[in-house]
Coordinates of C-alpha atoms in Angstrom, one line a residue:
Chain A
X1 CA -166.9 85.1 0.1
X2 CA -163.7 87.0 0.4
X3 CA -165.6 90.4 0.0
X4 CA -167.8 88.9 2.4
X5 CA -165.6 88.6 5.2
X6 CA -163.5 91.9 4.6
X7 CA -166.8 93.5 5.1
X8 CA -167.4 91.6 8.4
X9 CA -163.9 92.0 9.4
X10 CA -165.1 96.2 9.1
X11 CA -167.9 95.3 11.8
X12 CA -165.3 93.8 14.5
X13 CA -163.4 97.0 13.7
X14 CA -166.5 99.1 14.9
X15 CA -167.1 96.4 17.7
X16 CA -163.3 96.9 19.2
X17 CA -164.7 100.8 19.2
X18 CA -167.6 100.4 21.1
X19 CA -165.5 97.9 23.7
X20 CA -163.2 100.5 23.9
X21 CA -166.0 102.9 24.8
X22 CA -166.9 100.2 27.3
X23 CA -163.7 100.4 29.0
X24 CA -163.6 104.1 29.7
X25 CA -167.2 103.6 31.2
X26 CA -166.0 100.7 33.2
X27 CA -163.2 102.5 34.8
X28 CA -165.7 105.5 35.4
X29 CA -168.3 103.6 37.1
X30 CA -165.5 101.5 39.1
X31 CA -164.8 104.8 40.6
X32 CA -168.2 106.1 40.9
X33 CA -169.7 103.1 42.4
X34 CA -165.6 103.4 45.3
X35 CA -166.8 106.9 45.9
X36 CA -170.6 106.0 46.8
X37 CA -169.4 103.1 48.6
X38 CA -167.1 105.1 50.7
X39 CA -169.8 107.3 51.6
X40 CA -172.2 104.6 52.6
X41 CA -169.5 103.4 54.8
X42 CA -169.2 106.6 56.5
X43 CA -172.4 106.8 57.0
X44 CA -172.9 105.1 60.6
X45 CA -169.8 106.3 62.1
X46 CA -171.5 110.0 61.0
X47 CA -174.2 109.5 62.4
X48 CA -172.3 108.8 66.0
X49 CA -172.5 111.7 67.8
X50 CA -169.5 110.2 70.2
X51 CA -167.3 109.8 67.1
X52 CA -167.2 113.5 67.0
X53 CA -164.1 114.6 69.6
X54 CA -163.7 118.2 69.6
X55 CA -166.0 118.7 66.6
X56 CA -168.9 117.9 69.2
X57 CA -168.7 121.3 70.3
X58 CA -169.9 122.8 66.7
X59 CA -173.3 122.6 66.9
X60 CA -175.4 121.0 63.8
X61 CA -171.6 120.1 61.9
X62 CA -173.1 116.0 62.2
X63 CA -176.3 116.9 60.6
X64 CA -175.2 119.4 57.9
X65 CA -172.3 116.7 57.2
X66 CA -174.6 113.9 57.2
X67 CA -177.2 115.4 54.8
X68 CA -174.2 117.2 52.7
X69 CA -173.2 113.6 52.4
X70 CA -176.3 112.2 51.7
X71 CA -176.6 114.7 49.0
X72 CA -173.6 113.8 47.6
X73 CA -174.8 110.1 47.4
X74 CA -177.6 110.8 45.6
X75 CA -175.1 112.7 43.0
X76 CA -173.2 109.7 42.6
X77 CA -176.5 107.2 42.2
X78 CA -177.6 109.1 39.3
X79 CA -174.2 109.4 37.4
X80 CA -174.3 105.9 38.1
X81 CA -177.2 105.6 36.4
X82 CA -175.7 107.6 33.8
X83 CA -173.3 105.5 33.3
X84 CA -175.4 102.6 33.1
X85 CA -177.7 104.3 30.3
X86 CA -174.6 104.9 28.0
X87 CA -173.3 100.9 29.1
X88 CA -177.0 100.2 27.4
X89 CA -176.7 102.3 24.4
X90 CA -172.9 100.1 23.8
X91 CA -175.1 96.8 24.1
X92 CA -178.0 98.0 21.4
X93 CA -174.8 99.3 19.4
X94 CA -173.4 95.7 19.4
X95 CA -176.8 94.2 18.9
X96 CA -177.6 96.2 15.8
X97 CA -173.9 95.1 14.1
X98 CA -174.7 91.7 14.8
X99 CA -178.2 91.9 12.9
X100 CA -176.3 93.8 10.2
X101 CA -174.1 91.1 10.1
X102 CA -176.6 88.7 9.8
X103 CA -178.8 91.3 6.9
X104 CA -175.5 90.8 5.0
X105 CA -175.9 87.4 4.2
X106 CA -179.2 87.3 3.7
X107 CA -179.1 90.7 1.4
X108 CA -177.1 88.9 -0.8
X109 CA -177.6 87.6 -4.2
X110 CA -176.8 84.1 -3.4
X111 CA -177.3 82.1 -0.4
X112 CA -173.8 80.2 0.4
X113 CA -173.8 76.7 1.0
X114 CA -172.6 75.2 4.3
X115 CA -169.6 74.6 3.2
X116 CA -169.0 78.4 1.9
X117 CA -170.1 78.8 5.5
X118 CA -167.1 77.3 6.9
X119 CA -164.6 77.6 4.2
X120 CA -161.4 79.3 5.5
X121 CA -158.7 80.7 2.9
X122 CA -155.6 80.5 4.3
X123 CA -155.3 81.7 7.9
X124 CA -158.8 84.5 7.6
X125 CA -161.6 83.4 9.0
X126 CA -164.9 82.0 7.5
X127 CA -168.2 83.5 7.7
X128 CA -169.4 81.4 10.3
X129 CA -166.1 82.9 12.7
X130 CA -167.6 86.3 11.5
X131 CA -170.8 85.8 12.6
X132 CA -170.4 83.5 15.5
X133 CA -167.8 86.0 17.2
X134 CA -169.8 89.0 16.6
X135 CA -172.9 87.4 18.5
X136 CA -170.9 85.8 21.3
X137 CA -169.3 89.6 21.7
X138 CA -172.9 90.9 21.8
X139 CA -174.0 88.2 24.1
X140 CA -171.1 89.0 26.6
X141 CA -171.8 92.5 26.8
X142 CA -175.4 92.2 27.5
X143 CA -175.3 90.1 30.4
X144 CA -172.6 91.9 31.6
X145 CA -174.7 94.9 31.7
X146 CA -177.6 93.0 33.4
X147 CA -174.8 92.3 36.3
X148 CA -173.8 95.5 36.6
X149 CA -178.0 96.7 36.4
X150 CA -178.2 94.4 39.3
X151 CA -175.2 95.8 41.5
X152 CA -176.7 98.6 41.0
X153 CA -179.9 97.9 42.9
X154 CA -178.1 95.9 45.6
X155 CA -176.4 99.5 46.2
X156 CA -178.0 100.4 49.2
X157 CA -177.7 102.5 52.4
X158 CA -178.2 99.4 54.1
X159 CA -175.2 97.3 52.1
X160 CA -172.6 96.1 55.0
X161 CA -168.9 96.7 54.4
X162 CA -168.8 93.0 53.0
X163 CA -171.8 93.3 50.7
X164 CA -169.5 96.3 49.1
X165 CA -166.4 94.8 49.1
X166 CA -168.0 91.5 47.0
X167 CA -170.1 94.1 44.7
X168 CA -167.0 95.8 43.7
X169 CA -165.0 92.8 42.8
X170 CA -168.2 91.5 40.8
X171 CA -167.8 94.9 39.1
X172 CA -164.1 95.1 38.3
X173 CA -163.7 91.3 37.4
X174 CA -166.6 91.5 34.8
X175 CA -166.6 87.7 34.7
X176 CA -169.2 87.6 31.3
X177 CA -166.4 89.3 29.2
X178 CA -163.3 87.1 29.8
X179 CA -160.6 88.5 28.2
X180 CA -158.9 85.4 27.0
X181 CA -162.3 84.7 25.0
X182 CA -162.5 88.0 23.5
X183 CA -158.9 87.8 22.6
X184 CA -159.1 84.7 21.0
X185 CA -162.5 85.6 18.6
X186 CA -160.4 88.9 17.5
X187 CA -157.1 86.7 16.9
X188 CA -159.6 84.2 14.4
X189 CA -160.7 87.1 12.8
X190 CA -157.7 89.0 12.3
X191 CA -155.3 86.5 12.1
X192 CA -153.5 87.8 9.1
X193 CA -152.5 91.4 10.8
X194 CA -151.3 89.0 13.8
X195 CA -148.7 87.4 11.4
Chain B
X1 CA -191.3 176.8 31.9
X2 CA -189.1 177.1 29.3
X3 CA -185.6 176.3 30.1
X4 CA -185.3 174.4 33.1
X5 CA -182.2 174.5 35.1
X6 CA -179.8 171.9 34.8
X7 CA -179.9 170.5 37.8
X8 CA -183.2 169.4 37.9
X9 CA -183.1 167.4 34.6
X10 CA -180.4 165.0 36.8
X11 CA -182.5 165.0 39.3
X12 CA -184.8 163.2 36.9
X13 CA -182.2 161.1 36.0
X14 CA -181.3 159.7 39.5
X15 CA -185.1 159.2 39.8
X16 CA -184.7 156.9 36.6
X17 CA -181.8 155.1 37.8
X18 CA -183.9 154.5 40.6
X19 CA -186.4 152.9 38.8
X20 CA -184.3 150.6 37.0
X21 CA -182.7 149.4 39.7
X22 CA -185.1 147.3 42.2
X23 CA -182.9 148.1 45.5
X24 CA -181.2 151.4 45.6
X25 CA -179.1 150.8 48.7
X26 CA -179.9 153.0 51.4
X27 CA -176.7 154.4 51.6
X28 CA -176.6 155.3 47.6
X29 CA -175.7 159.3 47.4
X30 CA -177.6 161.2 44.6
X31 CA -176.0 160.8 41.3
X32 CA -173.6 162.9 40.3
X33 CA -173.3 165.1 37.2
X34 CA -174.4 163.5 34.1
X35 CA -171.2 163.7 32.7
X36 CA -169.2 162.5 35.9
X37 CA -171.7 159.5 35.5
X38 CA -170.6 158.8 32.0
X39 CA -167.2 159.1 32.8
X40 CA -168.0 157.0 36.1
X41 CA -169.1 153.7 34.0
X42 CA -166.3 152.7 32.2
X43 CA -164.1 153.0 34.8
X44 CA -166.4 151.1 37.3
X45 CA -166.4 148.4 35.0
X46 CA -163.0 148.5 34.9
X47 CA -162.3 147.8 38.5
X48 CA -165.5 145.6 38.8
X49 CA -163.8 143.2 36.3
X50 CA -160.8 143.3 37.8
X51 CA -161.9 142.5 41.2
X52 CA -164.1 139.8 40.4
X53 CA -161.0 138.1 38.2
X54 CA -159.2 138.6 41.5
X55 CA -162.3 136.8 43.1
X56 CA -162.0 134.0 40.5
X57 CA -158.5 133.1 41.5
X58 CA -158.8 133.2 45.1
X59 CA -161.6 130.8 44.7
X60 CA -159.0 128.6 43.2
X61 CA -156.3 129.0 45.7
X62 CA -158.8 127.8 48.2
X63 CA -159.8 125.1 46.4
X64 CA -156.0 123.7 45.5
X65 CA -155.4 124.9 49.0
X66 CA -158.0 122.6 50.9
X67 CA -157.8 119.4 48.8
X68 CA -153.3 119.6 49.7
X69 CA -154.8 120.1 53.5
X70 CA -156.6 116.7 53.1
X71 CA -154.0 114.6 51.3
X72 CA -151.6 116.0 54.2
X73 CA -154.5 115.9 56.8
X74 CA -155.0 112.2 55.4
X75 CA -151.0 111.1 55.2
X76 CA -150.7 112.2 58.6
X77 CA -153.5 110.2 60.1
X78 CA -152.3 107.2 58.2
X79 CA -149.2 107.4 59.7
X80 CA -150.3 108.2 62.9
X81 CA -152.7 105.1 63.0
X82 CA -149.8 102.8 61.7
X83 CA -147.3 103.9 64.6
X84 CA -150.2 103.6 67.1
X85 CA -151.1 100.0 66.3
X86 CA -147.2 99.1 65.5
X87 CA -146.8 97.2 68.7
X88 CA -149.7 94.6 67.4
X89 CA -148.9 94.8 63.5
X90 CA -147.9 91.8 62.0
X91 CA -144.4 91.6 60.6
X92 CA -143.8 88.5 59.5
X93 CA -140.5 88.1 58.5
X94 CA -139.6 91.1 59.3
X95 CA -140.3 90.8 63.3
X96 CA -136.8 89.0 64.1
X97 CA -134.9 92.1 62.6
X98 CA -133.6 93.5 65.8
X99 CA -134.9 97.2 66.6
X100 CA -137.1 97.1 63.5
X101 CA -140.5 98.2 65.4
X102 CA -138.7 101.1 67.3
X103 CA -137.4 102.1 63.6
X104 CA -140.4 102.4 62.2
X105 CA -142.2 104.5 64.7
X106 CA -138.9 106.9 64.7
X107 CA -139.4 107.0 60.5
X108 CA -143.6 107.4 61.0
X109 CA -143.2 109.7 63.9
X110 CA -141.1 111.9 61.5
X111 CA -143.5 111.5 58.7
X112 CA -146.4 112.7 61.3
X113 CA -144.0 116.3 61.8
X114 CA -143.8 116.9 58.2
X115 CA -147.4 116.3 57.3
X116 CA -148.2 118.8 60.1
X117 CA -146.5 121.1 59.2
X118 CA -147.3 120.8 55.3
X119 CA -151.0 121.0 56.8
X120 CA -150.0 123.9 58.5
X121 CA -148.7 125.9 56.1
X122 CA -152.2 125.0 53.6
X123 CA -154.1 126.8 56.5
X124 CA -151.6 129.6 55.9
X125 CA -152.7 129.6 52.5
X126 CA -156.1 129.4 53.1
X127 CA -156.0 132.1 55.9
X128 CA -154.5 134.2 53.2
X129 CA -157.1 133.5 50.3
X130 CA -159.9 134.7 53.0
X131 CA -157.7 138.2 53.5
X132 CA -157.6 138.6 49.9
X133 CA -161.4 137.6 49.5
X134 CA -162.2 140.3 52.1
X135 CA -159.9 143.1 50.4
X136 CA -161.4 142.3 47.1
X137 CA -165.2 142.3 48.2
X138 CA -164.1 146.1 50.3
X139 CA -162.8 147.2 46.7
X140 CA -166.1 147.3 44.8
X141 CA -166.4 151.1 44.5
X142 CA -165.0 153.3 41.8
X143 CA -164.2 157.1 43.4
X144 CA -164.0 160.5 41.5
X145 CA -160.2 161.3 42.0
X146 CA -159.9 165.5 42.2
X147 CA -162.7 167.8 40.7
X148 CA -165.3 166.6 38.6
X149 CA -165.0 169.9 36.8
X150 CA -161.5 169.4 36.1
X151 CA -160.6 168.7 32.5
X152 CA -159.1 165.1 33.2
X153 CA -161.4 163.1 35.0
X154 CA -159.9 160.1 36.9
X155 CA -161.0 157.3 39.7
X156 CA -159.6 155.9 42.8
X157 CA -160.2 152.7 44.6
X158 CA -160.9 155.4 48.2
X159 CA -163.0 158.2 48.2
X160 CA -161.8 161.9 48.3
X161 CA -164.8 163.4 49.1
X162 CA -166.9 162.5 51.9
X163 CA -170.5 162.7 49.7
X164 CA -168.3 160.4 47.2
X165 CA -170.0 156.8 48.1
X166 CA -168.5 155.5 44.8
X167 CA -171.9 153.7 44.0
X168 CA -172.3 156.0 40.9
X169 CA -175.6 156.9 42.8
X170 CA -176.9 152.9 42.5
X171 CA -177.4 152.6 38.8
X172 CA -176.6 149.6 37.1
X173 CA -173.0 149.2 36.4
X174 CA -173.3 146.6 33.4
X175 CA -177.3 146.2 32.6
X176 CA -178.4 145.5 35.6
X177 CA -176.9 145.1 39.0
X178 CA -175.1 148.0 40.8
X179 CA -172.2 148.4 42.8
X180 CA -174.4 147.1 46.1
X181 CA -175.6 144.0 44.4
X182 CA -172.4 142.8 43.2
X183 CA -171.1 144.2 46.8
X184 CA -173.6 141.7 48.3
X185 CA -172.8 138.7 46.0
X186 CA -169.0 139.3 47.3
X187 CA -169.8 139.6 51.2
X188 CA -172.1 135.7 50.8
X189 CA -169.0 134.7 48.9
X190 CA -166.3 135.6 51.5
X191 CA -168.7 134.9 54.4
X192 CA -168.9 131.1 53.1
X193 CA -165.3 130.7 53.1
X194 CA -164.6 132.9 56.4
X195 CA -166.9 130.3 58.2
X196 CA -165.2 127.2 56.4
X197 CA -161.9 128.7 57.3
X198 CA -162.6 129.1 60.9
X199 CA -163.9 125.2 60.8
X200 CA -160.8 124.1 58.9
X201 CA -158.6 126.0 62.0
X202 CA -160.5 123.7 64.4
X203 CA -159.5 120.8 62.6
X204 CA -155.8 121.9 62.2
X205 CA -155.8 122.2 65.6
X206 CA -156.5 118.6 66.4
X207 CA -154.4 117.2 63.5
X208 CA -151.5 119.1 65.1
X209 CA -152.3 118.1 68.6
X210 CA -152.0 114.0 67.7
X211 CA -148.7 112.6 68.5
X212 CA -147.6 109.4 69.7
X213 CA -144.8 110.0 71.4
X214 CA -146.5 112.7 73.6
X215 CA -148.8 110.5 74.3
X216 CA -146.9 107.2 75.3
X217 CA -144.7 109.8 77.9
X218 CA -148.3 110.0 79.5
X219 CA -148.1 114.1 78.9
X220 CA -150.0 116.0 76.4
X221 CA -149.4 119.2 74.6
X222 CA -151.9 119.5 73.2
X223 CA -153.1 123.1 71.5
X224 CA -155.8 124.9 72.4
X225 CA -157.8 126.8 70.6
X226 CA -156.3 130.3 71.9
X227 CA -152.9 128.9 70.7
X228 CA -151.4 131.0 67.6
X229 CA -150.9 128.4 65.3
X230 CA -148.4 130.5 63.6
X231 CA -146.6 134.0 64.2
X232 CA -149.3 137.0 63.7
X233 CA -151.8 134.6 62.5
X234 CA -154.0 136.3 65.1
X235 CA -153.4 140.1 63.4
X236 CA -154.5 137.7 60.0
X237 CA -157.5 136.3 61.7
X238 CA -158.4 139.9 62.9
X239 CA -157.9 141.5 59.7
X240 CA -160.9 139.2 58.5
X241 CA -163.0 139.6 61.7
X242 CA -162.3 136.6 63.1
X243 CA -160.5 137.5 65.9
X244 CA -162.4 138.4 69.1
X245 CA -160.6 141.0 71.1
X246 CA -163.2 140.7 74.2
X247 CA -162.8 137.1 74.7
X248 CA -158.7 137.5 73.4
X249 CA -159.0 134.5 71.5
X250 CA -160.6 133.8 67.7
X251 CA -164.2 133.6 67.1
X252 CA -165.6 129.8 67.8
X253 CA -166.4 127.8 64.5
X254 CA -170.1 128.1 63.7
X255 CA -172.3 126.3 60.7
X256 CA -174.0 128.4 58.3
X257 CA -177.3 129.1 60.2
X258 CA -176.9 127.5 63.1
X259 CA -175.4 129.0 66.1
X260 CA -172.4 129.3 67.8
X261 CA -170.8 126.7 69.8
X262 CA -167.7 126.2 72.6
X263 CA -164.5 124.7 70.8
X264 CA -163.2 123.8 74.1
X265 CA -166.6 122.4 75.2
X266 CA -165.6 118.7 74.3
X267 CA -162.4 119.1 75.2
X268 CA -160.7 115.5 76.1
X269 CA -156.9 114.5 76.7
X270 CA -157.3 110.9 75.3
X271 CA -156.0 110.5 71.9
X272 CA -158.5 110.5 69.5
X273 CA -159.5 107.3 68.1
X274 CA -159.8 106.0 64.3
X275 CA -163.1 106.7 63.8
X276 CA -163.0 110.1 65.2
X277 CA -160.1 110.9 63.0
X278 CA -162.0 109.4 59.8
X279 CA -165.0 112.2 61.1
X280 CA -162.3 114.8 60.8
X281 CA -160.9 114.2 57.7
X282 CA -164.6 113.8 56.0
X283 CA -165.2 117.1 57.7
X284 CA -162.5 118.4 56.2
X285 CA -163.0 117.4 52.9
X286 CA -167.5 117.9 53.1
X287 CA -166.4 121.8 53.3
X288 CA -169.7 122.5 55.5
X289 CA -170.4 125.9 55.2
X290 CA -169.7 126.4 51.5
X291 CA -172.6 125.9 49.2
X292 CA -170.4 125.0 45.9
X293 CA -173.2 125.1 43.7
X294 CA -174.2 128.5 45.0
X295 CA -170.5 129.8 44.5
X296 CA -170.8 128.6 40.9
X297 CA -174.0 130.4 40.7
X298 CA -172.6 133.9 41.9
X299 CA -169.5 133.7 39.6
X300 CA -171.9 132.5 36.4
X301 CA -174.2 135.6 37.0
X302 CA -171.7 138.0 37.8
X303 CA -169.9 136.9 34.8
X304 CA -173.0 137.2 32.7
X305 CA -173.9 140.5 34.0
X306 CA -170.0 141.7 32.7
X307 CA -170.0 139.8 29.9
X308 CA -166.9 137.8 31.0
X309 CA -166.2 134.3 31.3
X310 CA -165.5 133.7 35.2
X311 CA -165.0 129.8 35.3

């Protein structure tokens, strides 16, 4: 069992990777999804020919701006959706350690018993922690991508200064990954480098 | 027809060069001696690489140039706003402190004078990339310096001799373009960043016309647009054609293919408001006439073409 749960305490290893993977792609679509919302805010006033002052006098500047704008916008939606590809690729990345985890336990030669299940030696975890942890990780991820999917589509030329504002807290609160949680699942498994 | 004279076996040659190159520019003058011509390359290589690195790193001048502009540009609206709406801010605390609002529009009112003239001296900068842009883009051709018959052979940036059009005749310089072509890719470069610069003068104009304190005294000095913003910037502005002497002021902004306007057409005394401002600084930062992804396109096949690395 001790082998067991060195090898699973490898998988949180590769699973604090990918997280950390996640949080340069978080901090990258933050700023993505700030830059196409200032643009959609712009929008409106652009489109005001009397917001224009002395530029009024340039003829086509409010349509070249508006569509290099507009351009721009479309730019941003699809390194968005960039973004949101490689969030996906993290998620199957997480799903597939968790079925490992779960292929190592049945690979094996003997099935533990319940109780091998839950034993803990010392302060390291038991195989149930391992596994346990590793789905609720997985779990947290994935519908924290489906939130960010569905921000995503609520991005819209049409989305009022409010609707942004709420979508962009939604985004950089990620309420389905609470870091308290994931802190406490990584301080079960690696309680002994804590001490 | 046993020996043929020399000169007609490079008259054959020119008519080759012709054919390899698509668009002999009209003003192309016949090749010169073979020899000259060999001579000619490497040294027209020379120069074009030069000039194009000099090309490269104007480009980036501009570019560091425009984005300081807009942080200024940006500070200095900030400020501007926040001593505008000081009389209705919310202190809190703060309000009982005796003098504190008249404090902090001296301290913003000062901030607004050193933005401007930060922003000022970026459209200096700029004004200065565009003059290098346009000597750069005039310095293409490669000249025979003395006699072609004289033992050392050597090039100049001006030509000597009035037949001398420095083209090399229109062959290709590298494999394929000649000294026309990348003479063309030059002039759409600078003419992107002429017409952007004479935008971005518009708007330095109206950044450096907002002032509170001018405004609350109920007089406005406000410039105009046949102000010098700076000593001898008009010789500058001439020196890249953008200086009308007719109408003894600078040529009025203009967006690529459209036509041109009146910059004092609009022209109002009220103090602009926030959203006008906000128009400005995105107009500032959209950089309307230049085509970005076309500029990285011209630099990418000119650097192909000499087999140099211009990013």
């Amino acid at each position: 069992m001790e082998m067991m749960v060195k090898k699973y305490q490898q998988k949180f290893r590769k699973v604090r990777d990918e997280m950390d993977r996640w949080e340069q792609l978080q901090s990258r679509f933050i700023t993505q999804f700030r830059n196409a919302s200032s643009i959609i805010q712009r929008l409106p006033m652009l489109g005001d020919s009397k917001n224009y002052g002395e530029l009024a006098g340039v003829h086509g500047l409010k349509e070249v701006l508006l569509g290099k704008q507009m351009e721009s916008l479309g730019s941003i939606f699809c390194s968005m959706r960039e973004t949101l590809k490689e969030f996906h690729i993290i998620v199957m990345s997480l799903e597939k350690i968790v079925r490992d985890g779960n292929q190592l336990l049945k690979g094996g030669s003997i099935q533990p018993t319940t109780h091998q299940m839950q034993l803990r030696v010392g302060i390291r975890p038991s195989v149930e922690d391992c596994l346990d942890g590793l789905k609720s990780l997985h779990e947290m991820h994935l519908s924290e991508y489906l939130v960010k999917s569905s921000a995503f589509e609520a991005l819209t030329l049409n989305s009022s200064a409010s609707d942004l504002g709420a979508l962009h807290q939604l985004l950089v609160d990620q309420p389905n990954i609470p870091k308290e949680e994931v802190q406490f699942i990584f301080n079960i498994i690696f309680a002994e480098e804590i001490c | 027809m046993q020996s043929r004279p020399p000169h007609l076996s490079s008259q054959e040659k020119e008519n080759e060069a012709k054919l390899l190159n698509p668009n002999p520019c009209s003003s192309s003058s016949p090749s010169p001696s073979s020899s000259a011509t060999r001579l000619w390359k490497p040294a027209a290589q020379r120069n074009l690489r030069n000039q194009w690195s000099k090309y490269l790193s104007q480009k980036d001048r501009w570019i560091s140039a425009s984005s300081n502009g807009r942080s200024h540009a940006t500070s200095l609206v900030n400020a501007y706003l926040s001593q505008r709406y000081m009389p209705e801010m919310d202190l809190g605390v703060l309000s009982e402190m005796p003098g504190i609002r008249y404090k902090a529009c001296e301290k913003l009112a000062l901030q607004q004078e050193q933005y401007q003239s930060k922003l000022l001296s970026c459209y200096r900068d700029m004004v200065d990339v565009v003059s290098h842009m346009k000597n750069v883009s005039a310095s293409m051709r490669c000249f025979l310096k003395g006699s072609a018959d004289s033992p050392l052979v050597q090039f100049g940036s001006h030509p000597e001799d009035s037949n001398d059009s420095g083209d090399g005749g229109g062959i290709p310089v590298f494999s394929y373009l000649s000294i026309p072509s990348f003479e063309n890719l030059g002039q759409e470069l600078l003419q992107m960043f002429v017409l952007e610069l004479c935008l971005k003068r518009l708007l330095v104009i109206e950044l450096l016309s907002i002032s509170c304190k001018e405004s609350l005294k109920g007089q406005t000095s406000r410039l105009s647009w046949s102000d010098e913003l700076y000593l001898y910037e008009f010789d500058d502005l001439s020196s890249i054609n953008l200086y009308s002497d007719k109408q003894c002021q600078p040529v009025a902004p203009r967006i690529v293919g459209w036509e041109f306007g009146n910059p004092t057409s609009g022209r109002t005394d009220h103090v602009p408001d926030r959203e006008i401002l906000q128009v400005y600084l995105t107009a500032w930062l959209v950089e309307v006439n230049i085509d970005w992804h076309r500029v990285d396109q011209i630099f990418a096949l000119v650097g192909e073409e000499m087999h140099i690395n211009l990013s």
